């Protein structure tokens, strides 16, 4: 009887997720908020709490996090990460300062303590590259000059997870300073060793894993990932970091084949993860934190816009492209929930889960809107602030702008297109090596997270 109830419950969950995904696809928005709402509806305090399948859903959620990080690692090569660290680290530092610190400050103001402050800093810091990649494709901006800048910031955030997650794991485990430092040292050592091996011996590793049989390739890559994730978890380094490093170590045809084979599994278990997070959040606990979450969402949306604007300006992108870059980075999603989920599981702060849920729901909905409308709104405000020139000097001013460059933007290129204004030309961004104008990193496609 118990197994029958389990099959009914779990089958209903999967069917419901499929229908919600189709609904989201019909209206061209991310399914993440619908998955979270489904978890709220069938969790503690929801409309129809589930019981028999909860333990299996918890295991599926853990596998979902591992596959999310594995697929993320498959998107990049070790050389990509090294190149981005060397050239774009100032943008990463600005991103951290403008977006992580507001989250930490909010947690402290709410009286949640330093551990919750570090957790909430990660929630507000990391953008959702899954939502962002979809938005860039929907808006036809993959060839824009600002797109490589956006991807570079996402790569740096993803790489920072390899350092941030071990810190969070140590803090949530309640270990002392010495043990926490040892954990971080182990994580950095392992990450550095894997990057070195991937750069020097990546072809040999890929050759060892490679197989012409899709079944064997799937089993070897999935088994290796779960094994390394388990060892990493045992060392308190974080299973997610272990999976991420496995993805980095694989390259070439193996990475492409594994990506194709594992994508459906990633989508399935990642969806289960979002449901699991919602299952452990009481819907009644969300209304009290809606206003603080909304206030923090507004603040961090503005700071993300400022981050993208600064990074694009540093890369030589024009005014319009700067605003588009900033607006595109606003969305938060899967990894904000992953970070909050670690804290919820550890029981750090009861209100942190509802707060993170409300925060992500707000920004995952607002994100596509800011990506679309930030640049037109900024242009409209700029026109309102700019005095209208006298009719007698209008022609001379226009001629001077075309010859020497308008004070409001860069001059046009000889071909007539706005060279630095982030137009539709498929050009790479200045100062962003390893990223081509098609929105890919060294030939790999934009990150495709759920």
Coordinates of C-alpha atoms in Angstrom, one line a residue, residues 264-426:
X264 CA 17.0 15.6 -19.5
X265 CA 18.1 14.1 -16.2
X266 CA 19.3 17.5 -15.1
X267 CA 15.9 19.1 -16.0
X268 CA 14.0 16.4 -14.1
X269 CA 16.0 16.4 -10.9
X270 CA 16.4 20.2 -10.9
X271 CA 12.7 20.6 -11.1
X272 CA 12.3 18.1 -8.2
X273 CA 14.8 20.2 -6.2
X274 CA 12.7 23.4 -6.6
X275 CA 9.7 21.5 -5.5
X276 CA 11.6 20.1 -2.5
X277 CA 12.6 23.6 -1.5
X278 CA 8.9 24.7 -1.6
X279 CA 7.8 21.6 0.3
X280 CA 9.9 22.7 3.2
X281 CA 8.6 26.2 3.2
X282 CA 5.3 27.0 5.0
X283 CA 3.2 29.3 2.8
X284 CA 1.9 31.0 6.0
X285 CA 5.5 32.1 6.8
X286 CA 5.8 34.1 3.5
X287 CA 3.5 37.1 4.0
X288 CA 5.4 38.4 7.0
X289 CA 8.6 38.6 5.0
X290 CA 7.2 39.9 1.7
X291 CA 7.8 43.6 2.3
X292 CA 11.5 43.1 3.4
X293 CA 12.0 40.7 0.5
X294 CA 10.5 43.3 -1.9
X295 CA 12.7 46.1 -0.6
X296 CA 15.8 43.9 -0.9
X297 CA 14.8 42.9 -4.4
X298 CA 14.5 46.5 -5.5
X299 CA 17.9 47.4 -4.0
X300 CA 19.7 44.4 -5.5
X301 CA 18.0 44.9 -8.9
X302 CA 19.5 48.4 -9.0
X303 CA 22.9 47.2 -7.8
X304 CA 22.9 44.5 -10.5
X305 CA 22.1 47.1 -13.2
X306 CA 24.9 49.2 -11.9
X307 CA 27.3 46.2 -12.0
X308 CA 26.4 45.4 -15.6
X309 CA 26.7 49.1 -16.6
X310 CA 30.1 49.4 -15.0
X311 CA 31.5 46.2 -16.5
X312 CA 30.2 47.0 -20.0
X313 CA 31.6 50.5 -19.8
X314 CA 35.0 49.0 -18.8
X315 CA 34.9 46.7 -21.8
X316 CA 34.3 49.7 -24.2
X317 CA 30.5 49.1 -24.8
X318 CA 28.4 52.1 -25.6
X319 CA 25.6 53.6 -23.5
X320 CA 22.7 51.5 -24.8
X321 CA 24.7 48.3 -24.4
X322 CA 25.7 49.2 -20.9
X323 CA 22.0 49.6 -19.8
X324 CA 21.1 46.3 -21.6
X325 CA 23.9 44.5 -19.8
X326 CA 22.8 45.8 -16.4
X327 CA 19.1 45.0 -16.9
X328 CA 19.8 41.5 -18.1
X329 CA 21.8 40.5 -15.0
X330 CA 18.9 41.2 -12.6
X331 CA 17.3 37.8 -12.5
X332 CA 18.1 35.4 -9.6
X333 CA 17.0 31.8 -9.6
X334 CA 18.4 28.3 -9.2
X335 CA 21.6 29.0 -7.2
X336 CA 20.0 31.5 -4.9
X337 CA 17.6 28.7 -4.0
X338 CA 20.4 26.1 -3.7
X339 CA 22.3 28.4 -1.2
X340 CA 19.1 29.1 0.8
X341 CA 18.3 25.4 0.7
X342 CA 21.6 24.5 2.4
X343 CA 20.7 26.9 5.2
X344 CA 17.1 25.6 5.5
X345 CA 18.3 22.0 5.8
X346 CA 20.7 23.0 8.5
X347 CA 18.0 24.9 10.4
X348 CA 19.9 28.2 10.7
X349 CA 17.0 30.7 10.6
X350 CA 13.4 29.7 10.2
X351 CA 12.5 32.8 8.2
X352 CA 15.4 32.5 5.8
X353 CA 13.6 29.9 3.5
X354 CA 10.4 31.9 3.1
X355 CA 12.4 35.1 2.6
X356 CA 14.6 33.6 -0.1
X357 CA 11.5 32.1 -1.8
X358 CA 9.7 35.4 -1.9
X359 CA 12.9 37.2 -3.0
X360 CA 13.6 34.8 -5.9
X361 CA 9.9 34.8 -7.0
X362 CA 10.0 38.5 -7.3
X363 CA 13.3 38.8 -9.2
X364 CA 12.7 35.8 -11.5
X365 CA 9.6 37.5 -12.7
X366 CA 11.0 41.0 -12.8
X367 CA 14.3 39.9 -14.4
X368 CA 13.0 39.4 -18.0
X369 CA 11.2 42.8 -17.7
X370 CA 14.3 44.7 -16.7
X371 CA 16.3 43.0 -19.5
X372 CA 13.7 44.3 -22.0
X373 CA 12.9 47.7 -20.6
X374 CA 16.0 49.1 -18.8
X375 CA 17.6 50.5 -21.9
X376 CA 14.5 52.2 -23.3
X377 CA 13.6 53.7 -19.9
X378 CA 17.2 55.0 -19.4
X379 CA 17.1 56.5 -22.9
X380 CA 13.8 58.2 -22.2
X381 CA 15.1 59.7 -19.0
X382 CA 18.3 60.8 -20.7
X383 CA 16.2 62.6 -23.4
X384 CA 14.1 64.3 -20.7
X385 CA 17.3 65.6 -19.0
X386 CA 19.0 66.7 -22.2
X387 CA 18.2 70.3 -23.3
X388 CA 16.8 70.6 -26.8
X389 CA 19.3 72.5 -29.0
X390 CA 18.3 75.7 -30.8
X391 CA 17.0 75.1 -34.3
X392 CA 19.8 77.2 -35.9
X393 CA 22.6 75.1 -34.3
X394 CA 20.9 71.7 -34.6
X395 CA 22.5 70.8 -38.0
X396 CA 26.0 72.0 -36.9
X397 CA 25.7 70.0 -33.7
X398 CA 24.7 66.9 -35.5
X399 CA 27.5 67.2 -37.9
X400 CA 30.0 67.7 -35.1
X401 CA 28.7 64.7 -33.3
X402 CA 29.1 62.5 -36.3
X403 CA 32.6 63.7 -36.8
X404 CA 33.9 63.7 -33.2
X405 CA 31.5 61.6 -31.3
X406 CA 28.4 62.7 -29.4
X407 CA 28.8 63.5 -25.7
X408 CA 25.9 61.1 -25.1
X409 CA 27.5 58.1 -26.9
X410 CA 30.4 56.8 -29.0
X411 CA 30.8 57.7 -32.7
X412 CA 29.5 55.4 -35.4
X413 CA 31.9 53.1 -37.2
X414 CA 32.8 53.7 -40.8
X415 CA 30.2 51.0 -41.7
X416 CA 27.4 53.0 -40.1
X417 CA 26.7 50.8 -37.2
X418 CA 27.1 52.0 -33.6
X419 CA 30.5 50.5 -32.9
X420 CA 30.3 50.5 -29.1
X421 CA 26.6 50.8 -28.5
X422 CA 26.0 47.1 -28.2
X423 CA 24.0 46.9 -31.4
X424 CA 23.0 43.9 -33.3
X425 CA 26.4 43.3 -34.9
X426 CA 27.9 39.9 -33.9

